[in-house]
Amino acid sequence: MGVTLSDSAAKHVANFLTKRGKGIGLRLGVRTSGCSGMAYKLEFVDEVNEDDVVFESAGVKVIVDAKSMPYLEGMELDFAREGLNEGFKFNNPNVKDQCGCGESFNV
């Protein structure tokens, strides 16, 4: 099943990589944080580590470290604009609960 990007997220990531002038894709992961236990982390990737899992979605490489994969399996990353706000939305079927501010989650 893997991890996928919506068309709008893929376009946003591809545009940012072009402006950045380097990079092979987007790394998605989780870290311990927040009031619910875990938070997402995003970063642009210049090289793949040997324990990474690599997916291609809408023409963009999505890289996930092996430890984060069980928490992200089946997730879709979207990018949305709502009024003056814009940002990534994590559509993760593994999430059981999240904090009120939406910054952290648990599975």
mmCIF file of the C-alpha atoms, coordinates in Angstrom:
data_MODEL
# 
_entry.id   MODEL 
# 
loop_
_atom_site.group_PDB 
_atom_site.id 
_atom_site.type_symbol 
_atom_site.label_atom_id 
_atom_site.label_alt_id 
_atom_site.label_comp_id 
_atom_site.label_asym_id 
_atom_site.label_entity_id 
_atom_site.label_seq_id 
_atom_site.pdbx_PDB_ins_code 
_atom_site.Cartn_x 
_atom_site.Cartn_y 
_atom_site.Cartn_z 
_atom_site.occupancy 
_atom_site.B_iso_or_equiv 
_atom_site.pdbx_formal_charge 
_atom_site.auth_seq_id 
_atom_site.auth_comp_id 
_atom_site.auth_asym_id 
_atom_site.auth_atom_id 
_atom_site.pdbx_PDB_model_num 
ATOM 1   C CA . MET A 1 1   ? 0.000  0.000  0.000   1.00 0.00 ? 1   MET A CA 1 
ATOM 2   C CA . GLY A 1 2   ? 2.738  2.468  0.932   1.00 0.00 ? 2   GLY A CA 1 
ATOM 3   C CA . VAL A 1 3   ? 2.554  6.228  1.313   1.00 0.00 ? 3   VAL A CA 1 
ATOM 4   C CA . THR A 1 4   ? 1.116  8.492  -1.375  1.00 0.00 ? 4   THR A CA 1 
ATOM 5   C CA . LEU A 1 5   ? 0.900  12.182 -2.226  1.00 0.00 ? 5   LEU A CA 1 
ATOM 6   C CA . SER A 1 6   ? -2.181 13.919 -3.568  1.00 0.00 ? 6   SER A CA 1 
ATOM 7   C CA . ASP A 1 7   ? -1.676 15.768 -6.855  1.00 0.00 ? 7   ASP A CA 1 
ATOM 8   C CA . SER A 1 8   ? -1.599 19.114 -5.022  1.00 0.00 ? 8   SER A CA 1 
ATOM 9   C CA . ALA A 1 9   ? 1.005  17.858 -2.506  1.00 0.00 ? 9   ALA A CA 1 
ATOM 10  C CA . ALA A 1 10  ? 3.163  16.396 -5.289  1.00 0.00 ? 10  ALA A CA 1 
ATOM 11  C CA . LYS A 1 11  ? 3.013  19.677 -7.212  1.00 0.00 ? 11  LYS A CA 1 
ATOM 12  C CA . HIS A 1 12  ? 3.951  21.681 -4.098  1.00 0.00 ? 12  HIS A CA 1 
ATOM 13  C CA . VAL A 1 13  ? 6.891  19.372 -3.262  1.00 0.00 ? 13  VAL A CA 1 
ATOM 14  C CA . ALA A 1 14  ? 8.142  19.333 -6.882  1.00 0.00 ? 14  ALA A CA 1 
ATOM 15  C CA . ASN A 1 15  ? 7.998  23.147 -7.054  1.00 0.00 ? 15  ASN A CA 1 
ATOM 16  C CA . PHE A 1 16  ? 9.897  23.464 -3.777  1.00 0.00 ? 16  PHE A CA 1 
ATOM 17  C CA . LEU A 1 17  ? 12.580 20.993 -4.902  1.00 0.00 ? 17  LEU A CA 1 
ATOM 18  C CA . THR A 1 18  ? 13.000 22.992 -8.118  1.00 0.00 ? 18  THR A CA 1 
ATOM 19  C CA . LYS A 1 19  ? 13.371 26.265 -6.181  1.00 0.00 ? 19  LYS A CA 1 
ATOM 20  C CA . ARG A 1 20  ? 15.768 24.574 -3.757  1.00 0.00 ? 20  ARG A CA 1 
ATOM 21  C CA . GLY A 1 21  ? 17.926 23.489 -6.681  1.00 0.00 ? 21  GLY A CA 1 
ATOM 22  C CA . LYS A 1 22  ? 18.712 20.042 -5.297  1.00 0.00 ? 22  LYS A CA 1 
ATOM 23  C CA . GLY A 1 23  ? 17.074 17.058 -3.654  1.00 0.00 ? 23  GLY A CA 1 
ATOM 24  C CA . ILE A 1 24  ? 15.570 13.773 -4.714  1.00 0.00 ? 24  ILE A CA 1 
ATOM 25  C CA . GLY A 1 25  ? 12.315 13.763 -2.771  1.00 0.00 ? 25  GLY A CA 1 
ATOM 26  C CA . LEU A 1 26  ? 10.470 14.225 0.496   1.00 0.00 ? 26  LEU A CA 1 
ATOM 27  C CA . ARG A 1 27  ? 11.159 12.296 3.700   1.00 0.00 ? 27  ARG A CA 1 
ATOM 28  C CA . LEU A 1 28  ? 8.182  11.529 5.939   1.00 0.00 ? 28  LEU A CA 1 
ATOM 29  C CA . GLY A 1 29  ? 8.636  10.246 9.443   1.00 0.00 ? 29  GLY A CA 1 
ATOM 30  C CA . VAL A 1 30  ? 7.322  10.319 12.983  1.00 0.00 ? 30  VAL A CA 1 
ATOM 31  C CA . ARG A 1 31  ? 8.961  11.380 16.216  1.00 0.00 ? 31  ARG A CA 1 
ATOM 32  C CA . THR A 1 32  ? 7.939  11.224 19.866  1.00 0.00 ? 32  THR A CA 1 
ATOM 33  C CA . SER A 1 33  ? 6.360  14.553 20.737  1.00 0.00 ? 33  SER A CA 1 
ATOM 34  C CA . GLY A 1 34  ? 3.271  16.427 21.790  1.00 0.00 ? 34  GLY A CA 1 
ATOM 35  C CA . CYS A 1 35  ? 0.457  15.628 24.134  1.00 0.00 ? 35  CYS A CA 1 
ATOM 36  C CA . SER A 1 36  ? -0.767 12.597 22.153  1.00 0.00 ? 36  SER A CA 1 
ATOM 37  C CA . GLY A 1 37  ? 2.589  10.875 21.752  1.00 0.00 ? 37  GLY A CA 1 
ATOM 38  C CA . MET A 1 38  ? 3.799  11.299 18.144  1.00 0.00 ? 38  MET A CA 1 
ATOM 39  C CA . ALA A 1 39  ? 4.237  14.055 15.601  1.00 0.00 ? 39  ALA A CA 1 
ATOM 40  C CA . TYR A 1 40  ? 4.987  14.020 11.887  1.00 0.00 ? 40  TYR A CA 1 
ATOM 41  C CA . LYS A 1 41  ? 8.267  15.244 10.522  1.00 0.00 ? 41  LYS A CA 1 
ATOM 42  C CA . LEU A 1 42  ? 8.938  16.338 6.943   1.00 0.00 ? 42  LEU A CA 1 
ATOM 43  C CA . GLU A 1 43  ? 12.233 17.158 5.288   1.00 0.00 ? 43  GLU A CA 1 
ATOM 44  C CA . PHE A 1 44  ? 13.666 17.300 1.824   1.00 0.00 ? 44  PHE A CA 1 
ATOM 45  C CA . VAL A 1 45  ? 16.118 14.516 0.987   1.00 0.00 ? 45  VAL A CA 1 
ATOM 46  C CA . ASP A 1 46  ? 19.410 14.698 -0.855  1.00 0.00 ? 46  ASP A CA 1 
ATOM 47  C CA . GLU A 1 47  ? 20.305 11.027 -0.400  1.00 0.00 ? 47  GLU A CA 1 
ATOM 48  C CA . VAL A 1 48  ? 18.553 7.804  0.591   1.00 0.00 ? 48  VAL A CA 1 
ATOM 49  C CA . ASN A 1 49  ? 19.716 5.834  3.638   1.00 0.00 ? 49  ASN A CA 1 
ATOM 50  C CA . GLU A 1 50  ? 20.025 2.059  3.419   1.00 0.00 ? 50  GLU A CA 1 
ATOM 51  C CA . ASP A 1 51  ? 17.116 1.450  5.842   1.00 0.00 ? 51  ASP A CA 1 
ATOM 52  C CA . ASP A 1 52  ? 14.742 3.792  3.960   1.00 0.00 ? 52  ASP A CA 1 
ATOM 53  C CA . VAL A 1 53  ? 11.670 2.658  2.064   1.00 0.00 ? 53  VAL A CA 1 
ATOM 54  C CA . VAL A 1 54  ? 11.170 4.594  -1.181  1.00 0.00 ? 54  VAL A CA 1 
ATOM 55  C CA . PHE A 1 55  ? 7.842  5.124  -2.957  1.00 0.00 ? 55  PHE A CA 1 
ATOM 56  C CA . GLU A 1 56  ? 7.029  7.148  -6.035  1.00 0.00 ? 56  GLU A CA 1 
ATOM 57  C CA . SER A 1 57  ? 3.761  9.033  -6.033  1.00 0.00 ? 57  SER A CA 1 
ATOM 58  C CA . ALA A 1 58  ? 2.574  11.478 -8.708  1.00 0.00 ? 58  ALA A CA 1 
ATOM 59  C CA . GLY A 1 59  ? 6.138  11.734 -10.012 1.00 0.00 ? 59  GLY A CA 1 
ATOM 60  C CA . VAL A 1 60  ? 7.705  12.549 -6.624  1.00 0.00 ? 60  VAL A CA 1 
ATOM 61  C CA . LYS A 1 61  ? 9.832  10.240 -4.481  1.00 0.00 ? 61  LYS A CA 1 
ATOM 62  C CA . VAL A 1 62  ? 8.540  9.717  -0.945  1.00 0.00 ? 62  VAL A CA 1 
ATOM 63  C CA . ILE A 1 63  ? 11.151 8.367  1.471   1.00 0.00 ? 63  ILE A CA 1 
ATOM 64  C CA . VAL A 1 64  ? 10.170 6.798  4.817   1.00 0.00 ? 64  VAL A CA 1 
ATOM 65  C CA . ASP A 1 65  ? 12.575 5.434  7.406   1.00 0.00 ? 65  ASP A CA 1 
ATOM 66  C CA . ALA A 1 66  ? 11.917 1.825  8.422   1.00 0.00 ? 66  ALA A CA 1 
ATOM 67  C CA . LYS A 1 67  ? 10.984 2.718  12.034  1.00 0.00 ? 67  LYS A CA 1 
ATOM 68  C CA . SER A 1 68  ? 8.280  5.180  10.902  1.00 0.00 ? 68  SER A CA 1 
ATOM 69  C CA . MET A 1 69  ? 6.781  2.899  8.246   1.00 0.00 ? 69  MET A CA 1 
ATOM 70  C CA . PRO A 1 70  ? 4.319  1.012  10.523  1.00 0.00 ? 70  PRO A CA 1 
ATOM 71  C CA . TYR A 1 71  ? 2.804  4.345  11.624  1.00 0.00 ? 71  TYR A CA 1 
ATOM 72  C CA . LEU A 1 72  ? 2.545  5.757  8.097   1.00 0.00 ? 72  LEU A CA 1 
ATOM 73  C CA . GLU A 1 73  ? 1.447  2.736  6.038   1.00 0.00 ? 73  GLU A CA 1 
ATOM 74  C CA . GLY A 1 74  ? -1.509 3.700  3.856   1.00 0.00 ? 74  GLY A CA 1 
ATOM 75  C CA . MET A 1 75  ? -1.196 7.438  4.544   1.00 0.00 ? 75  MET A CA 1 
ATOM 76  C CA . GLU A 1 76  ? -1.870 10.112 1.941   1.00 0.00 ? 76  GLU A CA 1 
ATOM 77  C CA . LEU A 1 77  ? -0.162 13.482 2.254   1.00 0.00 ? 77  LEU A CA 1 
ATOM 78  C CA . ASP A 1 78  ? -2.270 16.315 0.883   1.00 0.00 ? 78  ASP A CA 1 
ATOM 79  C CA . PHE A 1 79  ? -1.592 20.034 0.477   1.00 0.00 ? 79  PHE A CA 1 
ATOM 80  C CA . ALA A 1 80  ? -4.518 22.382 0.909   1.00 0.00 ? 80  ALA A CA 1 
ATOM 81  C CA . ARG A 1 81  ? -5.266 26.084 0.911   1.00 0.00 ? 81  ARG A CA 1 
ATOM 82  C CA . GLU A 1 82  ? -8.129 27.200 3.124   1.00 0.00 ? 82  GLU A CA 1 
ATOM 83  C CA . GLY A 1 83  ? -8.645 30.943 3.108   1.00 0.00 ? 83  GLY A CA 1 
ATOM 84  C CA . LEU A 1 84  ? -5.339 32.552 4.044   1.00 0.00 ? 84  LEU A CA 1 
ATOM 85  C CA . ASN A 1 85  ? -3.934 29.302 5.464   1.00 0.00 ? 85  ASN A CA 1 
ATOM 86  C CA . GLU A 1 86  ? -2.096 26.640 3.530   1.00 0.00 ? 86  GLU A CA 1 
ATOM 87  C CA . GLY A 1 87  ? -0.244 23.527 4.537   1.00 0.00 ? 87  GLY A CA 1 
ATOM 88  C CA . PHE A 1 88  ? 0.115  19.793 4.457   1.00 0.00 ? 88  PHE A CA 1 
ATOM 89  C CA . LYS A 1 89  ? -2.700 17.550 5.688   1.00 0.00 ? 89  LYS A CA 1 
ATOM 90  C CA . PHE A 1 90  ? -1.944 14.046 6.881   1.00 0.00 ? 90  PHE A CA 1 
ATOM 91  C CA . ASN A 1 91  ? -4.688 11.585 5.932   1.00 0.00 ? 91  ASN A CA 1 
ATOM 92  C CA . ASN A 1 92  ? -3.486 8.667  8.027   1.00 0.00 ? 92  ASN A CA 1 
ATOM 93  C CA . PRO A 1 93  ? -5.793 5.649  8.513   1.00 0.00 ? 93  PRO A CA 1 
ATOM 94  C CA . ASN A 1 94  ? -3.633 4.438  11.444  1.00 0.00 ? 94  ASN A CA 1 
ATOM 95  C CA . VAL A 1 95  ? -4.426 7.386  13.735  1.00 0.00 ? 95  VAL A CA 1 
ATOM 96  C CA . LYS A 1 96  ? -6.668 6.428  16.650  1.00 0.00 ? 96  LYS A CA 1 
ATOM 97  C CA . ASP A 1 97  ? -6.641 9.799  18.436  1.00 0.00 ? 97  ASP A CA 1 
ATOM 98  C CA . GLN A 1 98  ? -5.048 13.226 18.105  1.00 0.00 ? 98  GLN A CA 1 
ATOM 99  C CA . CYS A 1 99  ? -4.639 16.250 20.299  1.00 0.00 ? 99  CYS A CA 1 
ATOM 100 C CA . GLY A 1 100 ? -6.969 19.239 20.027  1.00 0.00 ? 100 GLY A CA 1 
ATOM 101 C CA . CYS A 1 101 ? -4.412 21.408 18.239  1.00 0.00 ? 101 CYS A CA 1 
ATOM 102 C CA . GLY A 1 102 ? -3.775 18.688 15.622  1.00 0.00 ? 102 GLY A CA 1 
ATOM 103 C CA . GLU A 1 103 ? -0.002 18.669 16.146  1.00 0.00 ? 103 GLU A CA 1 
ATOM 104 C CA . SER A 1 104 ? 0.321  15.176 17.590  1.00 0.00 ? 104 SER A CA 1 
ATOM 105 C CA . PHE A 1 105 ? -1.403 11.785 17.370  1.00 0.00 ? 105 PHE A CA 1 
ATOM 106 C CA . ASN A 1 106 ? -1.325 8.211  18.605  1.00 0.00 ? 106 ASN A CA 1 
ATOM 107 C CA . VAL A 1 107 ? -1.958 4.884  16.924  1.00 0.00 ? 107 VAL A CA 1 
# 
